[in-house]
Short mmCIF file of C-alpha atoms and ligand atoms in Angstrom, two decimals:
data_model
loop_
_atom_site.label_atom_id
_atom_site.label_comp_id
_atom_site.label_asym_id
_atom_site.label_seq_id
_atom_site.Cartn_x
_atom_site.Cartn_y
_atom_site.Cartn_z
CA UNK A 1 -0.08 -0.07 0.33
CA UNK A 2 1.22 3.48 -0.84
CA UNK A 3 0.49 6.40 1.47
CA UNK A 4 0.95 10.11 0.94
CA UNK A 5 3.70 10.21 3.96
CA UNK A 6 5.27 8.01 6.35
CA UNK A 7 6.85 9.36 9.53
CA UNK A 8 9.45 6.77 9.87
CA UNK A 9 11.66 5.69 12.85
CA UNK A 10 10.32 8.01 15.37
CA UNK A 11 9.80 7.41 19.25
CA UNK A 12 6.03 8.11 19.60
CA UNK A 13 4.75 9.64 22.69
CA UNK A 14 1.01 8.99 21.75
CA UNK A 15 -0.63 11.68 23.98
CA UNK A 16 -2.42 9.12 26.32
CA UNK A 17 0.13 9.06 29.23
CA UNK A 18 1.32 5.77 28.05
CA UNK A 19 4.83 4.46 27.57
CA UNK A 20 6.81 5.85 24.46
CA UNK A 21 6.96 3.17 21.64
CA UNK A 22 8.81 3.05 18.08
CA UNK A 23 6.69 3.06 15.31
CA UNK A 24 6.02 4.31 11.72
CA UNK A 25 3.20 6.61 10.87
CA UNK A 26 1.34 6.10 7.66
CA UNK A 27 -0.57 9.51 6.58
CA UNK A 28 -3.29 10.00 4.09
CA UNK A 29 -5.80 12.85 3.55
CA UNK A 30 -5.00 14.54 6.75
CA UNK A 31 -5.50 11.65 8.85
CA UNK A 32 -3.22 9.04 10.81
CA UNK A 33 -4.21 5.98 8.08
CA UNK A 34 -1.89 3.32 10.09
CA UNK A 35 0.36 2.99 13.12
CA UNK A 36 2.91 0.69 11.96
CA UNK A 37 4.72 -1.60 14.65
CA UNK A 38 8.57 -1.44 14.01
CA UNK A 39 8.77 -4.86 12.69
CA UNK A 40 6.29 -4.35 9.97
CA UNK A 41 7.47 -1.05 8.65
CA UNK A 42 9.07 -2.19 5.45
CA UNK A 43 6.14 -3.30 3.83
CA UNK A 44 4.70 0.16 3.75
CA UNK A 45 5.88 2.79 1.43
CA UNK A 46 4.90 6.44 0.58
CA UNK A 47 5.19 9.38 -1.83
CA UNK A 48 7.26 11.20 0.70
CA UNK A 49 9.07 10.34 3.95
CA UNK A 50 10.10 11.88 7.23
CA UNK A 51 13.19 10.46 8.75
CA UNK A 52 12.36 10.62 12.71
CA UNK A 53 14.96 8.45 14.17
CA UNK A 54 16.21 9.96 17.17
CA UNK A 55 12.97 12.27 17.41
CA UNK A 56 10.05 12.12 19.39
CA UNK A 57 6.46 11.68 17.58
CA UNK A 58 3.65 13.50 19.39
CA UNK A 59 0.28 15.05 18.88
CA UNK A 60 0.46 18.64 18.06
CA UNK A 61 0.13 20.70 21.26
CA UNK A 62 -3.13 22.01 21.90
CA UNK A 63 -3.80 25.23 23.84
CA UNK A 64 -7.02 24.81 25.72
CA UNK A 65 -6.94 28.53 27.09
CA UNK A 66 -6.65 30.84 24.41
CA UNK A 67 -7.81 34.59 23.43
CA UNK A 68 -6.72 34.07 20.00
CA UNK A 69 -10.57 33.83 18.39
CA UNK A 70 -9.98 37.76 18.69
CA UNK A 71 -7.29 37.32 15.81
CA UNK A 72 -8.16 34.39 13.78
CA UNK A 73 -11.18 36.03 12.15
CA UNK A 74 -8.58 38.17 10.03
CA UNK A 75 -6.74 37.36 7.17
CA UNK A 76 -3.42 38.64 8.60
CA UNK A 77 -3.82 35.86 11.75
CA UNK A 78 -1.92 33.44 9.73
CA UNK A 79 1.31 35.81 10.45
CA UNK A 80 0.72 36.91 13.43
CA UNK A 81 -0.13 33.43 15.10
CA UNK A 82 2.98 31.85 13.62
CA UNK A 83 4.62 31.78 16.75
CA UNK A 84 2.10 29.62 18.11
CA UNK A 85 2.82 26.78 15.22
CA UNK A 86 6.78 27.52 15.64
CA UNK A 87 6.54 26.04 19.09
CA UNK A 88 4.18 23.01 17.92
CA UNK A 89 0.80 24.11 18.69
CA UNK A 90 -1.54 22.82 16.39
CA UNK A 91 -5.12 23.65 17.88
CA UNK A 92 -6.37 26.39 20.13
CA UNK A 93 -9.92 26.74 22.09
CA UNK A 94 -10.83 30.52 21.90
CA UNK A 95 -13.10 32.44 23.69
CA UNK A 96 -11.75 32.29 27.31
CA UNK A 97 -11.96 34.29 30.56
CA UNK A 98 -15.70 35.24 29.48
CA UNK A 99 -14.72 37.19 26.38
CA UNK A 100 -15.70 35.43 23.06
CA UNK A 101 -16.07 36.83 19.60
CA UNK A 102 -19.24 34.35 19.22
CA UNK A 103 -22.19 34.21 19.90
CA UNK A 104 -22.57 38.22 19.79
CA UNK A 105 -25.43 40.38 18.75
CA UNK A 106 -25.02 43.40 16.56
CA UNK A 107 -26.39 46.03 19.15
CA UNK A 108 -23.29 45.53 21.37
CA UNK A 109 -21.02 45.87 18.65
CA UNK A 110 -19.26 49.35 19.95
CA UNK A 111 -19.04 47.75 23.49
CA UNK A 112 -17.50 44.37 22.02
CA UNK A 113 -14.82 46.74 19.98
CA UNK A 114 -14.06 48.46 23.10
CA UNK A 115 -13.65 45.50 25.30
CA UNK A 116 -11.86 43.48 22.78
CA UNK A 117 -9.42 46.07 21.94
CA UNK A 118 -6.46 44.53 23.82
CA UNK A 119 -7.18 41.10 22.46
CA UNK A 120 -7.46 42.03 18.82
CA UNK A 121 -5.51 43.54 16.19
CA UNK A 122 -7.92 45.84 14.55
CA UNK A 123 -11.79 46.13 14.37
CA UNK A 124 -13.88 43.20 12.80
CA UNK A 125 -16.48 43.95 10.30
CA UNK A 126 -18.54 41.51 12.58
CA UNK A 127 -20.45 39.81 9.95
CA UNK A 128 -21.68 36.89 11.97
CA UNK A 129 -23.49 36.77 15.41
CA UNK A 130 -23.99 33.23 16.15
CA UNK A 131 -21.13 30.32 16.63
CA UNK A 132 -22.21 28.61 13.25
CA UNK A 133 -22.00 32.07 11.10
CA UNK A 134 -18.43 32.47 12.89
CA UNK A 135 -17.51 29.07 11.75
CA UNK A 136 -18.67 29.80 8.29
CA UNK A 137 -16.69 33.13 8.14
CA UNK A 138 -13.61 31.21 9.20
CA UNK A 139 -13.66 28.55 6.77
CA UNK A 140 -14.21 31.03 4.07
CA UNK A 141 -11.28 32.55 4.94
CA UNK A 142 -9.12 30.22 5.95
CA UNK A 143 -7.31 29.09 9.15
CA UNK A 144 -3.69 28.78 10.30
CA UNK A 145 -4.40 26.35 13.35
CA UNK A 146 -7.01 24.31 14.25
CA UNK A 147 -9.67 26.08 16.34
CA UNK A 148 -12.70 25.35 18.56
CA UNK A 149 -14.60 27.92 20.73
CA UNK A 150 -16.11 28.45 23.91
CA UNK A 151 -18.91 30.89 24.20
CA UNK A 152 -18.13 33.77 26.80
CA UNK A 153 -20.37 34.55 29.60
CA UNK A 154 -18.93 38.15 29.83
CA UNK A 155 -19.87 38.63 26.21
CA UNK A 156 -23.12 37.20 26.20
CA UNK A 157 -23.95 39.44 29.39
CA UNK A 158 -23.17 42.54 27.73
CA UNK A 159 -25.08 41.61 24.65
CA UNK A 160 -28.09 41.13 26.70
CA UNK A 161 -27.56 43.90 29.44
CA UNK A 162 -25.20 46.39 28.13
CA UNK A 163 -23.06 47.61 30.90
CA UNK A 164 -25.56 47.14 33.56
CA UNK A 165 -24.20 46.17 36.86
CA UNK A 166 -27.39 44.61 38.33
CA UNK A 167 -28.70 41.37 38.36
CA UNK A 168 -30.49 39.96 35.21
CA UNK A 169 -34.14 39.92 35.18
CA UNK A 170 -35.82 36.50 34.41
CA UNK A 171 -36.34 37.50 30.85
CA UNK A 172 -32.51 38.70 30.69
CA UNK A 173 -31.47 35.61 32.18
CA UNK A 174 -33.70 33.53 29.73
CA UNK A 175 -32.50 35.56 26.58
CA UNK A 176 -28.66 34.85 27.57
CA UNK A 177 -29.70 31.26 28.29
CA UNK A 178 -31.49 30.87 24.74
CA UNK A 179 -27.84 32.41 23.29
CA UNK A 180 -25.65 29.98 24.95
CA UNK A 181 -28.18 27.06 24.22
CA UNK A 182 -27.93 28.10 20.29
CA UNK A 183 -23.98 28.47 20.31
CA UNK A 184 -23.81 24.89 21.98
CA UNK A 185 -25.98 23.69 19.13
CA UNK A 186 -23.65 25.31 16.67
CA UNK A 187 -20.55 23.47 18.40
CA UNK A 188 -18.98 25.58 20.99
CA UNK A 189 -17.24 23.25 23.37
CA UNK A 190 -18.73 25.27 26.66
CA UNK A 191 -19.16 28.30 28.66
CA UNK A 192 -16.27 30.46 29.76
CA UNK A 193 -16.53 33.01 32.51
CA UNK A 194 -14.24 35.84 33.44
CA UNK A 195 -15.11 36.82 37.37
CA UNK A 196 -11.98 39.34 37.88
CA UNK A 197 -13.39 41.13 34.81
CA UNK A 198 -16.15 43.43 34.25
CA UNK A 199 -19.08 42.21 33.67
CA UNK A 200 -18.37 38.56 35.05
CA UNK A 201 -17.36 40.04 38.20
CA UNK A 202 -20.83 41.26 38.82
CA UNK A 203 -22.31 37.83 38.24
CA UNK A 204 -23.74 35.90 41.11
CA UNK A 205 -23.22 32.10 41.88
CA UNK A 206 -27.04 31.76 40.97
CA UNK A 207 -26.55 33.55 37.54
CA UNK A 208 -23.16 31.54 36.79
CA UNK A 209 -25.10 27.95 37.65
CA UNK A 210 -28.04 28.98 35.55
CA UNK A 211 -25.85 29.32 32.47
CA UNK A 212 -23.53 26.71 33.22
CA UNK A 213 -26.33 24.15 33.49
CA UNK A 214 -26.97 24.89 29.80
CA UNK A 215 -23.53 24.25 28.96
CA UNK A 216 -23.51 21.05 31.20
CA UNK A 217 -26.91 19.83 29.63
CA UNK A 218 -25.48 20.11 26.17
CA UNK A 219 -22.22 18.06 27.24
CA UNK A 220 -20.21 21.24 27.39
CA UNK A 221 -17.33 22.18 29.84
CA UNK A 222 -17.60 25.36 31.90
CA UNK A 223 -14.25 27.18 32.13
CA UNK A 224 -13.41 29.93 34.96
CA UNK A 225 -11.28 32.72 35.28
CA UNK A 226 -11.53 32.75 39.11
CA UNK A 227 -12.92 35.62 41.09
CA UNK A 228 -9.74 35.83 43.09
CA UNK A 229 -5.89 34.13 42.64
CA UNK A 230 -4.42 36.19 45.63
CA UNK A 231 -5.24 35.46 49.12
CA UNK A 232 -6.87 39.10 49.72
CA UNK A 233 -8.95 40.46 47.00
CA UNK A 234 -11.74 42.95 46.73
CA UNK A 235 -14.47 40.15 46.36
CA UNK A 236 -14.37 38.61 49.57
CA UNK A 237 -14.65 39.63 53.12
CA UNK A 238 -12.83 36.47 55.05
CA UNK A 239 -9.46 35.57 56.81
CA UNK A 240 -9.68 32.42 54.43
CA UNK A 241 -7.52 32.73 51.56
CA UNK A 242 -9.87 34.39 48.79
CA UNK A 243 -8.07 32.39 46.02
CA UNK A 244 -9.15 29.25 47.97
CA UNK A 245 -12.84 30.49 48.31
CA UNK A 246 -12.97 31.42 44.68
CA UNK A 247 -12.38 27.82 43.73
CA UNK A 248 -14.77 26.67 46.21
CA UNK A 249 -17.31 29.11 44.75
CA UNK A 250 -16.79 27.51 41.16
CA UNK A 251 -16.94 23.79 42.49
CA UNK A 252 -20.45 24.50 44.01
CA UNK A 253 -21.41 26.25 40.65
CA UNK A 254 -20.28 23.28 38.78
CA UNK A 255 -21.92 20.85 41.20
CA UNK A 256 -24.94 22.45 40.89
CA UNK A 257 -25.00 23.05 37.35
CA UNK A 258 -23.59 19.21 36.96
CA UNK A 259 -20.87 20.40 34.32
CA UNK A 260 -17.19 19.70 33.89
CA UNK A 261 -15.36 22.57 35.73
CA UNK A 262 -12.00 23.58 34.04
CA UNK A 263 -10.46 25.98 36.55
CA UNK A 264 -8.49 28.43 34.37
CA UNK A 265 -4.81 29.23 34.75
CA UNK A 266 -4.30 28.32 38.26
CA UNK A 267 -1.93 30.99 39.42
CA UNK A 268 -1.07 32.06 43.12
CA UNK A 269 -0.46 35.66 42.71
CA UNK A 270 1.89 37.37 45.03
CA UNK A 271 4.27 36.04 47.98
CA UNK A 272 1.75 35.97 50.48
CA UNK A 273 -0.30 33.59 48.07
CA UNK A 274 2.42 31.08 47.19
CA UNK A 275 1.93 29.28 50.47
CA UNK A 276 -1.84 28.39 49.80
CA UNK A 277 -0.98 26.28 46.89
CA UNK A 278 -0.76 23.01 48.60
CA UNK A 279 -4.18 23.77 50.69
CA UNK A 280 -5.71 24.77 47.15
CA UNK A 281 -4.71 21.92 45.31
CA UNK A 282 -5.74 19.49 48.11
CA UNK A 283 -9.37 21.52 47.98
CA UNK A 284 -9.57 20.80 44.10
CA UNK A 285 -8.57 16.94 44.90
CA UNK A 286 -11.16 16.49 47.65
CA UNK A 287 -13.84 18.05 45.05
CA UNK A 288 -12.43 15.58 42.31
CA UNK A 289 -13.02 12.79 44.65
CA UNK A 290 -16.21 13.87 45.66
CA UNK A 291 -18.10 13.62 42.52
CA UNK A 292 -16.96 17.00 40.67
CA UNK A 293 -15.39 16.65 36.92
CA UNK A 294 -12.95 19.25 38.07
CA UNK A 295 -9.41 19.76 36.46
CA UNK A 296 -7.21 22.87 35.94
CA UNK A 297 -4.74 24.39 33.79
CA UNK A 298 -1.45 26.18 34.04
CA UNK A 299 1.73 27.80 31.74
CA UNK A 300 5.16 27.68 32.95
CA UNK A 301 6.24 31.21 33.33
CA UNK A 302 5.77 33.27 36.73
CA UNK A 303 4.17 36.31 34.71
CA UNK A 304 0.92 36.42 32.55
CA UNK A 305 -0.57 39.04 30.45
CA UNK A 306 -3.68 40.85 31.40
CA UNK A 307 -5.57 44.17 30.98
CA UNK A 308 -4.40 47.09 33.10
CA UNK A 309 -7.96 47.39 34.47
CA UNK A 310 -7.75 44.07 36.32
CA UNK A 311 -6.57 45.47 39.72
CA UNK A 312 -9.08 48.27 39.88
CA UNK A 313 -11.79 47.81 42.21
CA UNK A 314 -15.18 46.44 41.22
CA UNK A 315 -17.28 49.60 42.17
CA UNK A 316 -14.69 51.81 39.73
CA UNK A 317 -15.08 49.22 36.88
CA UNK A 318 -18.36 50.48 34.96
CA UNK A 319 -17.18 54.12 35.17
CA UNK A 320 -13.35 53.88 35.24
CA UNK A 321 -12.70 56.12 32.49
CA UNK A 322 -14.82 59.04 33.89
CA UNK A 323 -13.28 58.11 37.31
CA UNK A 324 -9.48 58.73 35.99
CA UNK A 325 -10.64 62.20 34.42
CA UNK A 326 -12.04 63.31 37.65
CA UNK A 327 -9.53 65.03 40.37
CA UNK A 328 -11.64 63.00 43.06
CA UNK A 329 -11.88 60.08 41.29
CA UNK A 330 -8.23 59.90 40.40
CA UNK A 331 -7.63 60.81 44.38
CA UNK A 332 -9.79 57.75 45.43
CA UNK A 333 -8.30 55.36 43.01
CA UNK A 334 -4.61 56.42 44.09
CA UNK A 335 -5.35 56.26 48.02
CA UNK A 336 -7.04 52.99 47.41
CA UNK A 337 -3.95 51.47 45.59
CA UNK A 338 -1.20 52.25 48.06
CA UNK A 339 -1.44 48.72 49.58
CA UNK A 340 -0.47 47.57 46.01
CA UNK A 341 2.12 50.23 45.38
CA UNK A 342 5.04 47.66 45.54
CA UNK A 343 3.60 45.04 43.58
CA UNK A 344 2.68 47.77 40.94
CA UNK A 345 6.32 48.81 40.80
CA UNK A 346 8.19 45.71 40.87
CA UNK A 347 5.87 43.27 39.33
CA UNK A 348 3.77 45.11 36.87
CA UNK A 349 5.28 45.36 33.19
CA UNK A 350 3.45 47.27 30.37
CA UNK A 351 3.11 45.38 27.49
CA UNK A 352 1.22 47.80 25.31
CA UNK A 353 0.43 51.32 25.79
CA UNK A 354 -2.04 51.75 23.12
CA UNK A 355 -0.74 55.38 22.19
CA UNK A 356 2.32 55.19 19.80
CA UNK A 357 3.98 58.23 21.74
CA UNK A 358 3.83 56.07 24.76
CA UNK A 359 5.38 52.90 23.04
CA UNK A 360 8.91 53.79 24.55
CA UNK A 361 7.72 52.56 27.86
CA UNK A 362 6.49 49.22 26.57
CA UNK A 363 8.57 46.32 28.30
CA UNK A 364 9.29 48.43 31.28
CA UNK A 365 7.92 48.00 34.75
CA UNK A 366 6.02 50.43 36.51
CA UNK A 367 8.58 51.63 38.85
CA UNK A 368 10.62 52.14 35.98
CA UNK A 369 8.07 54.09 34.14
CA UNK A 370 7.49 56.01 37.34
CA UNK A 371 11.30 57.21 37.13
CA UNK A 372 10.96 57.86 33.49
CA UNK A 373 7.73 59.88 33.81
CA UNK A 374 9.09 61.35 37.34
CA UNK A 375 5.96 60.06 38.80
CA UNK A 376 4.95 58.04 41.61
CA UNK A 377 4.57 54.01 40.38
CA UNK A 378 1.01 54.46 41.14
CA UNK A 379 0.57 57.70 39.51
CA UNK A 380 2.45 56.41 36.45
CA UNK A 381 -0.12 53.17 36.90
CA UNK A 382 -3.19 55.69 36.87
CA UNK A 383 -1.82 57.76 33.81
CA UNK A 384 -1.32 54.80 31.59
CA UNK A 385 -4.57 53.57 32.35
CA UNK A 386 -5.95 56.81 31.61
CA UNK A 387 -3.90 57.60 28.43
CA UNK A 388 -4.76 53.98 27.10
CA UNK A 389 -8.44 54.67 27.83
CA UNK A 390 -8.23 51.89 29.98
CA UNK A 391 -7.05 49.43 27.19
CA UNK A 392 -3.44 49.05 27.93
CA UNK A 393 -2.10 45.67 28.51
CA UNK A 394 0.09 44.63 30.95
CA UNK A 395 2.53 41.19 32.42
CA UNK A 396 1.98 40.71 35.44
CA UNK A 397 4.67 39.10 37.73
CA UNK A 398 5.20 36.85 40.90
CA UNK A 399 2.51 34.32 39.50
CA UNK A 400 3.02 31.37 41.71
CA UNK A 401 6.93 32.33 41.95
CA UNK A 402 9.66 34.71 40.74
CA UNK A 403 12.47 35.00 38.52
CA UNK A 404 14.88 33.77 41.38
CA UNK A 405 13.82 30.39 40.84
CA UNK A 406 11.28 30.34 43.83
CA UNK A 407 8.64 28.90 42.37
CA UNK A 408 7.49 25.76 44.50
CA UNK A 409 3.86 26.83 43.86
CA UNK A 410 4.46 26.79 40.14
CA UNK A 411 5.89 23.50 40.18
CA UNK A 412 3.36 21.80 42.48
CA UNK A 413 0.74 23.24 39.95
CA UNK A 414 2.29 22.16 36.89
CA UNK A 415 2.99 18.52 38.03
CA UNK A 416 -0.33 18.03 39.54
CA UNK A 417 -2.29 15.12 38.08
CA UNK A 418 -5.39 17.36 37.32
CA UNK A 419 -3.33 20.05 35.39
CA UNK A 420 -3.45 20.52 31.77
CA UNK A 421 -0.94 22.64 29.98
CA UNK A 422 -1.95 26.26 28.10
CA UNK A 423 -0.64 29.57 27.00
CA UNK A 424 -3.30 31.95 28.23
CA UNK A 425 -1.41 34.48 25.84
CA UNK A 426 -2.60 37.47 24.01
CA UNK A 427 -0.69 37.87 20.73
CA UNK A 428 -0.90 40.75 18.43
CA UNK A 429 1.54 42.55 16.35
CA UNK A 430 1.49 45.52 19.01
CA UNK A 431 3.50 46.13 21.67
CA UNK A 432 6.03 44.16 23.90
CA UNK A 433 5.14 40.16 23.97
CA UNK A 434 4.31 37.62 26.46
CA UNK A 435 7.26 35.34 26.28
CA UNK A 436 4.37 32.23 26.71
CA UNK A 437 3.56 33.01 22.90
CA UNK A 438 6.94 31.85 21.85
CA UNK A 439 8.12 29.44 24.19
CA UNK A 440 5.32 27.61 26.28
CA UNK A 441 5.58 23.95 24.83
CA UNK A 442 9.25 23.85 24.40
CA UNK A 443 10.01 25.35 27.68
CA UNK A 444 7.94 22.84 29.35
CA UNK A 445 9.74 19.83 27.54
CA UNK A 446 13.16 21.29 27.95
CA UNK A 447 13.35 22.90 31.31
CA UNK A 448 10.69 21.17 33.29
CA UNK A 449 11.09 17.54 31.64
CA UNK A 450 14.65 17.32 30.60
CA UNK A 451 16.50 19.68 32.89
CA UNK A 452 14.67 19.49 36.43
CA UNK A 453 12.88 16.03 35.66
CA UNK A 454 9.55 17.61 37.33
CA UNK A 455 7.37 15.28 35.20
CA UNK A 456 7.88 12.37 32.63
CA UNK A 457 7.74 13.17 29.03
CA UNK A 458 4.73 11.03 28.72
CA UNK A 459 2.88 12.67 31.45
CA UNK A 460 3.76 16.60 30.11
CA UNK A 461 2.69 15.68 26.46
CA UNK A 462 -0.39 14.02 28.02
CA UNK A 463 -1.16 17.65 29.44
CA UNK A 464 -0.42 19.10 26.21
CA UNK A 465 -2.33 17.07 23.84
CA UNK A 466 -4.73 14.25 25.20
CA UNK A 467 -5.90 15.57 28.51
CA UNK A 468 -6.74 18.97 26.99
CA UNK A 469 -8.72 17.43 23.89
CA UNK A 470 -10.56 15.39 26.50
CA UNK A 471 -11.40 18.33 28.67
CA UNK A 472 -12.72 20.30 25.64
CA UNK A 473 -14.30 17.64 23.76
CA UNK A 474 -12.23 17.69 20.63
CA UNK A 475 -12.87 14.63 18.32
CA UNK A 476 -10.11 12.61 17.13
CA UNK A 477 -7.59 15.07 18.36
CA UNK A 478 -4.60 14.98 20.80
CA UNK A 479 -3.64 11.33 20.45
CA UNK A 480 -1.39 9.37 17.87
CA UNK A 481 -4.27 7.00 16.96
CA UNK A 482 -5.18 5.51 13.69
CA UNK A 483 -7.99 7.55 12.09
CA UNK A 484 -7.15 10.60 14.41
CA UNK A 485 -6.22 13.82 12.42
CA UNK A 486 -2.43 14.04 11.39
CA UNK A 487 -1.57 16.97 13.85
CA UNK A 488 2.05 15.92 14.50
CA UNK A 489 4.74 17.69 16.42
CA UNK A 490 8.06 15.96 15.58
CA UNK A 491 10.80 17.39 17.85
CA UNK A 492 14.55 16.69 19.15
CA UNK A 493 14.10 15.81 22.92
CA UNK A 494 17.61 16.38 23.54
CA UNK A 495 17.60 20.15 22.24
CA UNK A 496 13.99 21.09 22.62
CA UNK A 497 13.64 24.48 24.26
CA UNK A 498 12.95 28.17 24.45
CA UNK A 499 15.19 31.09 25.99
CA UNK A 500 12.09 33.55 25.61
CA UNK A 501 11.70 35.37 28.97
CA UNK A 502 9.68 38.89 29.92
CA UNK A 503 12.56 40.93 29.03
CA UNK A 504 13.23 39.37 25.51
CA UNK A 505 10.39 37.31 24.85
CA UNK A 506 10.34 36.96 20.84
CA UNK A 507 12.65 34.33 20.89
CA UNK A 508 11.72 31.31 18.64
CA UNK A 509 12.49 27.69 20.25
CA UNK A 510 14.94 25.11 19.28
CA UNK A 511 14.24 21.28 18.40
CA UNK A 512 11.19 21.29 16.46
CA UNK A 513 12.29 19.40 13.46
CA UNK A 514 8.91 18.87 11.83
CA UNK A 515 5.04 20.19 12.50
CA UNK A 516 2.17 18.90 10.65
CA UNK A 517 -1.33 20.37 10.68
CA UNK A 518 -3.98 17.76 9.25
CA UNK A 519 -1.19 16.42 7.15
CA UNK A 520 0.55 19.41 5.89
CA UNK A 521 3.73 20.48 6.72
CA UNK A 522 4.75 23.91 8.03
CA UNK A 523 7.90 23.11 9.49
CA UNK A 524 10.37 20.64 7.55
CA UNK A 525 13.83 19.60 8.69
CA UNK A 526 13.82 22.08 11.38
CA UNK A 527 12.91 25.11 8.90
CA UNK A 528 9.56 26.74 8.78
CA UNK A 529 7.72 26.38 5.12
CA UNK A 530 4.33 27.23 6.31
CA UNK A 531 3.87 30.89 4.84
CA UNK A 532 0.47 30.83 3.30
CA UNK A 533 -0.49 27.28 4.19
CA UNK A 534 -4.01 27.37 5.84
CA UNK A 535 -4.27 23.66 7.07
CA UNK A 536 -6.46 24.45 10.22
CA UNK A 537 -9.68 23.41 10.55
CA UNK A 538 -13.02 24.39 12.66
CA UNK A 539 -13.42 22.15 15.43
CA UNK A 540 -17.34 21.76 16.44
CA UNK A 541 -17.75 19.88 20.07
CA UNK A 542 -17.38 16.04 20.26
ZN1 LIG B 601 -8.25 34.80 32.36
#
């Protein structure tokens, strides 16, 4: 039998967590046609061969926590998202943290443009409302990677309620549920929530459970950017660590709604929060043992990208721009930020300032920006917030560890059996980049697996592929199996790695020799050959 392609002589790490084995893979029509055991391989031939001797053959990596649905609908997305492919990512799940580009309503267009400005390259034509229309748009346009989509609670709420900070009326709640129900019927993989952001921060557990029940009934997942990731927050009044209370809140919502829960980017923000990692992980294990289908995800950095708005108190969110323009509002915000002064100065790095005339400050920490502007770091933060129309993007540090290698909390979360890997990165052509956009998966495989021995290679790959596909209900993805999609990352386990860090983020990884998306080559013999290749597919929920 002659195949289109044979990957010969590689060590297959199949994405299930099972021990590695030697096999050849025959590929036809974008699928794995056969997994051929070593001793039988001589009988198979192909038009093209990849020599994978000495290399690991794994499923392409799946980023189950992406915001790139805000970039995918434009033609330039292929060039912008190229760093994902260069690190072996073949699939992403968009619409996280409550903000998705579908389903939407035309009447909320302006608000969506504003709230999505930080995540997107430029404004959309919005020639879709429903998830099915969005999928049709992507299919017409073409996609560089495979993509699945979550429906965002925040986007749906904005479409139905506008900036209303109250609770939804029964009619409004029914309308929100109907939007989600349609999205699920159109193939969305679940519901995402962003409870640290407006308007998710307004939503009470009752509202979240009412929505989550719709996702669960359709066989989807609930993902949650929790209300708090640090011991103290503005959301709870309690001596119990707030990040722990935030986990418990969503576990109860998931239990009530009978829906699998994926806790998004389980980070422990700030030095005082790191010691709560073991207690939090034990709590999640207890919930899992007690019948809640719960897991979480992490990225391998002690910094993460977010909006400059994230640390502003809930009361200020609906009218933040107005407050920043008023002397009394400014003074009130400044005084309220004093407990966070040291964090803002040392641990918040400006990534995108929005205004070109402030671009020289991108990449700097707010202590440095304060020095450059001759302002206190808190004043500098408020100034950039105001000047950017509150749309600036920042990279916050001290997430589960620091740059000096104090990262017990990060490693405990990364190596935990309930953890899947993800990137949670915002990648546009503008501003200073997040190193996660360039190096996430190679860093895990090079630094945490090979150098530190924190995880077995098989377990790390499972958390990047099979586990991610299973959590997100992706059909025939994430495993090296006969009949599965030929999304393959073929890398050298001795050299894979990436040096990208928060100061010098745009460094490409080493060690990836071949990359296939649905059988089409984007990297060959270590060289990028994917310009203009749109091999990605829309993935509806299995
Ligand atoms: Zn998030």
